[in-house]
GROMACS .gro file of C-alpha atoms in nm:
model
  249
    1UNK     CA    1  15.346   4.139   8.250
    2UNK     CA    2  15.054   4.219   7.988
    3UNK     CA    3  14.894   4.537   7.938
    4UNK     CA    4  14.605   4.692   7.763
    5UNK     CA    5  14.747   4.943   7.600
    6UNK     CA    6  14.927   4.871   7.273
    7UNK     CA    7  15.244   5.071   7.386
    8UNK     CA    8  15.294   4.886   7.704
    9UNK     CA    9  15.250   4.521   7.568
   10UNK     CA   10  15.546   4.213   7.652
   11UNK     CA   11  15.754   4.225   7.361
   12UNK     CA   12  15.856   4.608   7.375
   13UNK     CA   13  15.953   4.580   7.731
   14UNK     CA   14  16.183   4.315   7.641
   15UNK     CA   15  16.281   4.496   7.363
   16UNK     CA   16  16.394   4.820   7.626
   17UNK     CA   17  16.477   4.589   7.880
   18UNK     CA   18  16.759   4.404   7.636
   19UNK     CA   19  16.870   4.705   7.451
   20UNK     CA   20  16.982   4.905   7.733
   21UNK     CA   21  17.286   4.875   7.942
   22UNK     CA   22  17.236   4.853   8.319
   23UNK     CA   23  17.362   5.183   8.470
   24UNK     CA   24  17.183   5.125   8.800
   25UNK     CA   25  16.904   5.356   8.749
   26UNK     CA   26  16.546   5.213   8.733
   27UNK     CA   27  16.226   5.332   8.628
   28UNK     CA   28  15.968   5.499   8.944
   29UNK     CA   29  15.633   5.565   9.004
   30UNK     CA   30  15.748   5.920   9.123
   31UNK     CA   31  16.001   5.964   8.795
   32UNK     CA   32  15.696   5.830   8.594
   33UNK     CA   33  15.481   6.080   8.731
   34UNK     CA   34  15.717   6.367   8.648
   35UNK     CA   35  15.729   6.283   8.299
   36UNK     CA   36  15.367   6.233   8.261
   37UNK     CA   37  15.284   6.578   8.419
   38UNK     CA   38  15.554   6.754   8.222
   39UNK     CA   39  15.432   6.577   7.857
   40UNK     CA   40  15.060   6.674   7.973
   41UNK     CA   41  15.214   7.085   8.014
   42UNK     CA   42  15.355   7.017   7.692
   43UNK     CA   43  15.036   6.926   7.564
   44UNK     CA   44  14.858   7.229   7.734
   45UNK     CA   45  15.094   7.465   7.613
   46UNK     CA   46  15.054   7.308   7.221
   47UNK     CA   47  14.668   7.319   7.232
   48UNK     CA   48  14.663   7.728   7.317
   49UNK     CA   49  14.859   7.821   7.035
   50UNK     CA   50  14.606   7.591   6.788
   51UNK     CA   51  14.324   7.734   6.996
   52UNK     CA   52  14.390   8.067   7.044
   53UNK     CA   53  14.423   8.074   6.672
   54UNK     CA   54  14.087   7.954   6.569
   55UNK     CA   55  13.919   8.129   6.845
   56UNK     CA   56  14.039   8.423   6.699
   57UNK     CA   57  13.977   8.424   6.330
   58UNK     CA   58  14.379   8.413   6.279
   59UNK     CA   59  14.344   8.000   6.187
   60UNK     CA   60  14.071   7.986   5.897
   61UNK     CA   61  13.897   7.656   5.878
   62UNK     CA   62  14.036   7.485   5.659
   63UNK     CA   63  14.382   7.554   5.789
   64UNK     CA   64  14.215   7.415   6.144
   65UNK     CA   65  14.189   7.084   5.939
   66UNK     CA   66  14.544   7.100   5.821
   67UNK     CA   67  14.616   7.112   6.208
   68UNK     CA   68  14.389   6.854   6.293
   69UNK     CA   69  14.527   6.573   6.025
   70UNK     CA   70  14.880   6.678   6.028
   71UNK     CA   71  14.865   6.666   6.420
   72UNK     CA   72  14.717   6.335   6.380
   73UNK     CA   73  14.939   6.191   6.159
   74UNK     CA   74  15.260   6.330   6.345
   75UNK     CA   75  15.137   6.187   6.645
   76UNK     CA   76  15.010   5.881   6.493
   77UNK     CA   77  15.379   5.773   6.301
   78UNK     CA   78  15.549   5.895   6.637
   79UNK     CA   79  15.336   5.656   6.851
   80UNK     CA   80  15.414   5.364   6.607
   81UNK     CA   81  15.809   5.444   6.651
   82UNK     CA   82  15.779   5.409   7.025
   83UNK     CA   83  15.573   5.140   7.033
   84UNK     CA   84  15.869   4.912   6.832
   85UNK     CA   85  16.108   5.104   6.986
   86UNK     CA   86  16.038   5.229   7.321
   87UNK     CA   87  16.429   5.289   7.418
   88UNK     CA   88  16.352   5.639   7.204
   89UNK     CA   89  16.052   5.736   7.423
   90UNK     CA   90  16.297   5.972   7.628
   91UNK     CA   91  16.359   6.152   7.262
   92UNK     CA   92  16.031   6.124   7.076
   93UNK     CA   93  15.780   6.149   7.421
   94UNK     CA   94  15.797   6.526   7.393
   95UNK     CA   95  15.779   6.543   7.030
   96UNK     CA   96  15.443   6.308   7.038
   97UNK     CA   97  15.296   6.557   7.296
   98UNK     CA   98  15.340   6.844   7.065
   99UNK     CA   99  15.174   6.651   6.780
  100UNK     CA  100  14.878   6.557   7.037
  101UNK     CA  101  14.848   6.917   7.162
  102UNK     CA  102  14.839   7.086   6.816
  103UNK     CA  103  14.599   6.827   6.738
  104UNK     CA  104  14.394   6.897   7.082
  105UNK     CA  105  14.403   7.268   7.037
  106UNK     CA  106  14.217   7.268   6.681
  107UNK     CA  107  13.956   6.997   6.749
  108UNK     CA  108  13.837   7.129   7.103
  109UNK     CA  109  13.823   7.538   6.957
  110UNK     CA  110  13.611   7.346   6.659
  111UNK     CA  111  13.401   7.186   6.934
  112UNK     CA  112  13.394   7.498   7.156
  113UNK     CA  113  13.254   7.733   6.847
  114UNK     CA  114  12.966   7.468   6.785
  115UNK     CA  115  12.879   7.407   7.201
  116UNK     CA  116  13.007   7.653   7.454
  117UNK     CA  117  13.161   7.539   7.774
  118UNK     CA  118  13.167   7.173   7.563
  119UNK     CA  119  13.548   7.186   7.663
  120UNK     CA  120  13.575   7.284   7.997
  121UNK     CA  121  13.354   7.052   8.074
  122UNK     CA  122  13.517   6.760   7.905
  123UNK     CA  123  13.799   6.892   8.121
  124UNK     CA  124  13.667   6.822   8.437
  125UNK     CA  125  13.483   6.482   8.335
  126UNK     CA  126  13.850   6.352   8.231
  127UNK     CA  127  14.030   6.455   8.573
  128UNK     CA  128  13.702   6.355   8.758
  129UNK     CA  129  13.735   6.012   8.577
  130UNK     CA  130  14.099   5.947   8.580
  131UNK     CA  131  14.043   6.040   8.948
  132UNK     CA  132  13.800   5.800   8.989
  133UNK     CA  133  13.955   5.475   8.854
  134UNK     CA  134  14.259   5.543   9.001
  135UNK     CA  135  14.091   5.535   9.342
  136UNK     CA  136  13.891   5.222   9.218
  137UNK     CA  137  14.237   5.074   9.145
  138UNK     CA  138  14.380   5.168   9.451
  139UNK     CA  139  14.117   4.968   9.649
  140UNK     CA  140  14.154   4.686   9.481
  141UNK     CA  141  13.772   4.629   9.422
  142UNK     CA  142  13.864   4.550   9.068
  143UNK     CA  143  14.128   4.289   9.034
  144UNK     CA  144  14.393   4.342   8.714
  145UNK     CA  145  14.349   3.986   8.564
  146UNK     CA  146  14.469   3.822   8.287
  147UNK     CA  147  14.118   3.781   8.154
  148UNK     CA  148  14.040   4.157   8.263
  149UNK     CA  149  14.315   4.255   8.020
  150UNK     CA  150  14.217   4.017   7.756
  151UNK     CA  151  13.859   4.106   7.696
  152UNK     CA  152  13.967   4.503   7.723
  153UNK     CA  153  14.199   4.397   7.494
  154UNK     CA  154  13.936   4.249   7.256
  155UNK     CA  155  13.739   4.517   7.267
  156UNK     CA  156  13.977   4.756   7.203
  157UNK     CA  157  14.050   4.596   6.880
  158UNK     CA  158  13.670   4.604   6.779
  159UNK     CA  159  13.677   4.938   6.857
  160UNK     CA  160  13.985   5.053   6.655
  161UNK     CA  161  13.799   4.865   6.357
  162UNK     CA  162  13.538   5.075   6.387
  163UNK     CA  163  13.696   5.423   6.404
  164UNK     CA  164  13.919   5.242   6.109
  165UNK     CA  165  13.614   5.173   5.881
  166UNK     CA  166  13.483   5.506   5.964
  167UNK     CA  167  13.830   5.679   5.799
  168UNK     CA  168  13.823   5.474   5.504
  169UNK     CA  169  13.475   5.490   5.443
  170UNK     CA  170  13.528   5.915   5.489
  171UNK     CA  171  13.695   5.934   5.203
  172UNK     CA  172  13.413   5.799   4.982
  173UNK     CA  173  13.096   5.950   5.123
  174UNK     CA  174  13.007   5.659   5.317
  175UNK     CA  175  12.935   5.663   5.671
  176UNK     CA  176  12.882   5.379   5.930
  177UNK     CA  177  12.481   5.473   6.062
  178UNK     CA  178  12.369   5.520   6.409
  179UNK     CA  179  12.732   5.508   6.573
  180UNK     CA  180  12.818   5.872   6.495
  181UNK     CA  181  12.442   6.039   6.531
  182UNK     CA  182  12.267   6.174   6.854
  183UNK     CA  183  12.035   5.878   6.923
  184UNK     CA  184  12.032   5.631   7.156
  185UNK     CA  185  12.243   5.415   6.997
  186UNK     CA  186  12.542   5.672   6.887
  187UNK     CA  187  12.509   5.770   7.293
  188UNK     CA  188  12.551   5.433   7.421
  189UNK     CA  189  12.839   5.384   7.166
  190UNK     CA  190  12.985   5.639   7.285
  191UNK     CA  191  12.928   5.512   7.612
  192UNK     CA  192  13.021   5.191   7.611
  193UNK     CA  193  13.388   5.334   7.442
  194UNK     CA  194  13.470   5.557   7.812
  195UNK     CA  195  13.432   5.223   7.932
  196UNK     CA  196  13.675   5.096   7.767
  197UNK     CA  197  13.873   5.373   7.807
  198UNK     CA  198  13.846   5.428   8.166
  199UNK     CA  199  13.946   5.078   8.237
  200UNK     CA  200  14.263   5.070   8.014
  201UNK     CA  201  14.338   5.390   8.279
  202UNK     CA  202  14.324   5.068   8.557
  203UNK     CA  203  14.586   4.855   8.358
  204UNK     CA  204  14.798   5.144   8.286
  205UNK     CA  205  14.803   5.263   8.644
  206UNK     CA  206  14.861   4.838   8.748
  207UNK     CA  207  15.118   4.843   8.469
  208UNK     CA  208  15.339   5.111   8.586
  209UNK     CA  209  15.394   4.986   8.910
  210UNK     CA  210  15.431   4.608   8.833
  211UNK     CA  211  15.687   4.808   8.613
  212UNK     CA  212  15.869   5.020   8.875
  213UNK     CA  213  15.903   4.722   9.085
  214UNK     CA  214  16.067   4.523   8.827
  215UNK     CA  215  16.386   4.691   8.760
  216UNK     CA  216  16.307   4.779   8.426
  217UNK     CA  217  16.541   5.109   8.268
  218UNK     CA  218  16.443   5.435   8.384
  219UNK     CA  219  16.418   5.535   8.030
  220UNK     CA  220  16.105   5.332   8.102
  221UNK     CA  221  15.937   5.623   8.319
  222UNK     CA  222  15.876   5.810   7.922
  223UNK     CA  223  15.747   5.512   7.784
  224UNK     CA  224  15.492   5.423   8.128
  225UNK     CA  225  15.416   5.821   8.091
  226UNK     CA  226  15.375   5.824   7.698
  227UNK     CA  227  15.138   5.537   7.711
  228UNK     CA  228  14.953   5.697   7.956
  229UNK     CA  229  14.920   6.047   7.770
  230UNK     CA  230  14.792   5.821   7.506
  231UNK     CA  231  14.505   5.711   7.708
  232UNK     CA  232  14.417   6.043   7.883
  233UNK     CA  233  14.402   6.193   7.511
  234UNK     CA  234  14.175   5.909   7.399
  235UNK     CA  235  13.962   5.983   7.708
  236UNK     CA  236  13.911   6.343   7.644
  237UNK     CA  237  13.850   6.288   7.274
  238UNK     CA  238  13.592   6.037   7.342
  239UNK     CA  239  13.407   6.260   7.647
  240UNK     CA  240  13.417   6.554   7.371
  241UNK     CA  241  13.239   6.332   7.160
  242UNK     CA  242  12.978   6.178   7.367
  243UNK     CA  243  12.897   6.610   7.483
  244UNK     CA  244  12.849   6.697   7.148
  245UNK     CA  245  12.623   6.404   7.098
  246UNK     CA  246  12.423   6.482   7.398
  247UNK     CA  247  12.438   6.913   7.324
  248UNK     CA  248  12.269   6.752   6.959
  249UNK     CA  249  11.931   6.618   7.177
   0.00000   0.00000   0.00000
């Protein structure tokens, strides 16, 4: 089994499925589905307190920043734990979602001060979207191949080299052009990433119940239900993005 998604890839299944002792108690779609809507209340309840602080003046801007990277970061060395070590998703999940939500809460005030009802409406474009490909999954118009994972695979990675340039370069002035601005060609980058992004949600939806049926631990429900937060974070990051590019026109 092969997934997208860089914390639900072969060799950290094993890696669970080997470490753990059988105690007759597997992962489920319905257990996955707890843990996924409790991390995403996590994340809700994380975000207010960041947001509710720059909305009001309380967080200056610079302090938002501090938020920003050291929400990042957090959630960034946490996701890198699971990912070799995914029998500690049931102790580090929640933890990660706290990082994210912090993180959330300062970038999408910072958006909502430069575009009003920006967020909201990123919002409903990631439930609306989520909604839609798993539907599209669900009907089976679009099979979950092994070559369907491997080119969203591939592009992933030119992706992450991108965003990964654009961090480096940061730090010395430098940008990458066109990508980042409100032309046509920053808009269809941005595009052409929710692609990307709303397909991984197909694999990760295939994943997790090629997953339940497999007998896997049910410690496995935090690590299906991490790796999805991890998508449904990128997804709302990137919609935010492509708004603020298309609020710029």
């Amino acid at each position: 089994m092969r997934s997208s998604n860089p914390y639900l890839r072969e060799a950290a299944l094993r890696k669970a499925s080997q470490s753990e002792a059988r105690t007759g108690e597997f992962m489920t779609i319905n257990g996955t589905l707890n843990k996924i809507s409790l991390l995403l209340l996590v994340v809700a309840g994380c975000a207010t307190i960041t947001w509710n602080q720059v909305m009001s003046g309380s967080l200056a801007s610079a302090n938002a920043g501090a938020w920003m990277i050291g929400g990042s970061l957090g959630a960034l060395a946490l996701s890198l734990v699971i990912s070799f070590r995914p029998n500690l998703a049931p102790v580090l999940a929640i933890p990660f979602a706290v990082c994210e939500g912090l993180l959330l809460g300062a970038v999408s005030a910072m958006y909502q001060s430069l575009y009003s009802g920006i967020v909201l409406n990123a919002i409903l474009l990631t439930i609306g979207v989520s909604l839609a490909m798993f539907l599209l999954w669900r009907s089976g118009l679009v099979p979950i191949t092994d070559k369907f994972r491997s080119v969203l695979v591939s592009c992933m990675g030119a992706i992450f080299l991108v965003y990964l340039a654009t961090f480096v370069l940061g730090f010395f002035g430098v940008s990458i052009p066109f990508i980042h601005s409100n032309g046509i060609i920053g808009i269809a980058f941005s595009g052409l990433v929710l692609v990307v992004v709303s397909l991984m949600l197909m694999v990760d939806f295939d994943m997790i119940q090629k997953l339940s049926q497999s007998s896997v631990p049910k410690s496995m429900e935090w690590y299906g239900a991490f790796a999805l937060l991890v998508t449904l974070v990128w997804l709302y990051l990137e919609l935010l993005r492509l708004l603020s590019k298309l609020n710029r026109n």
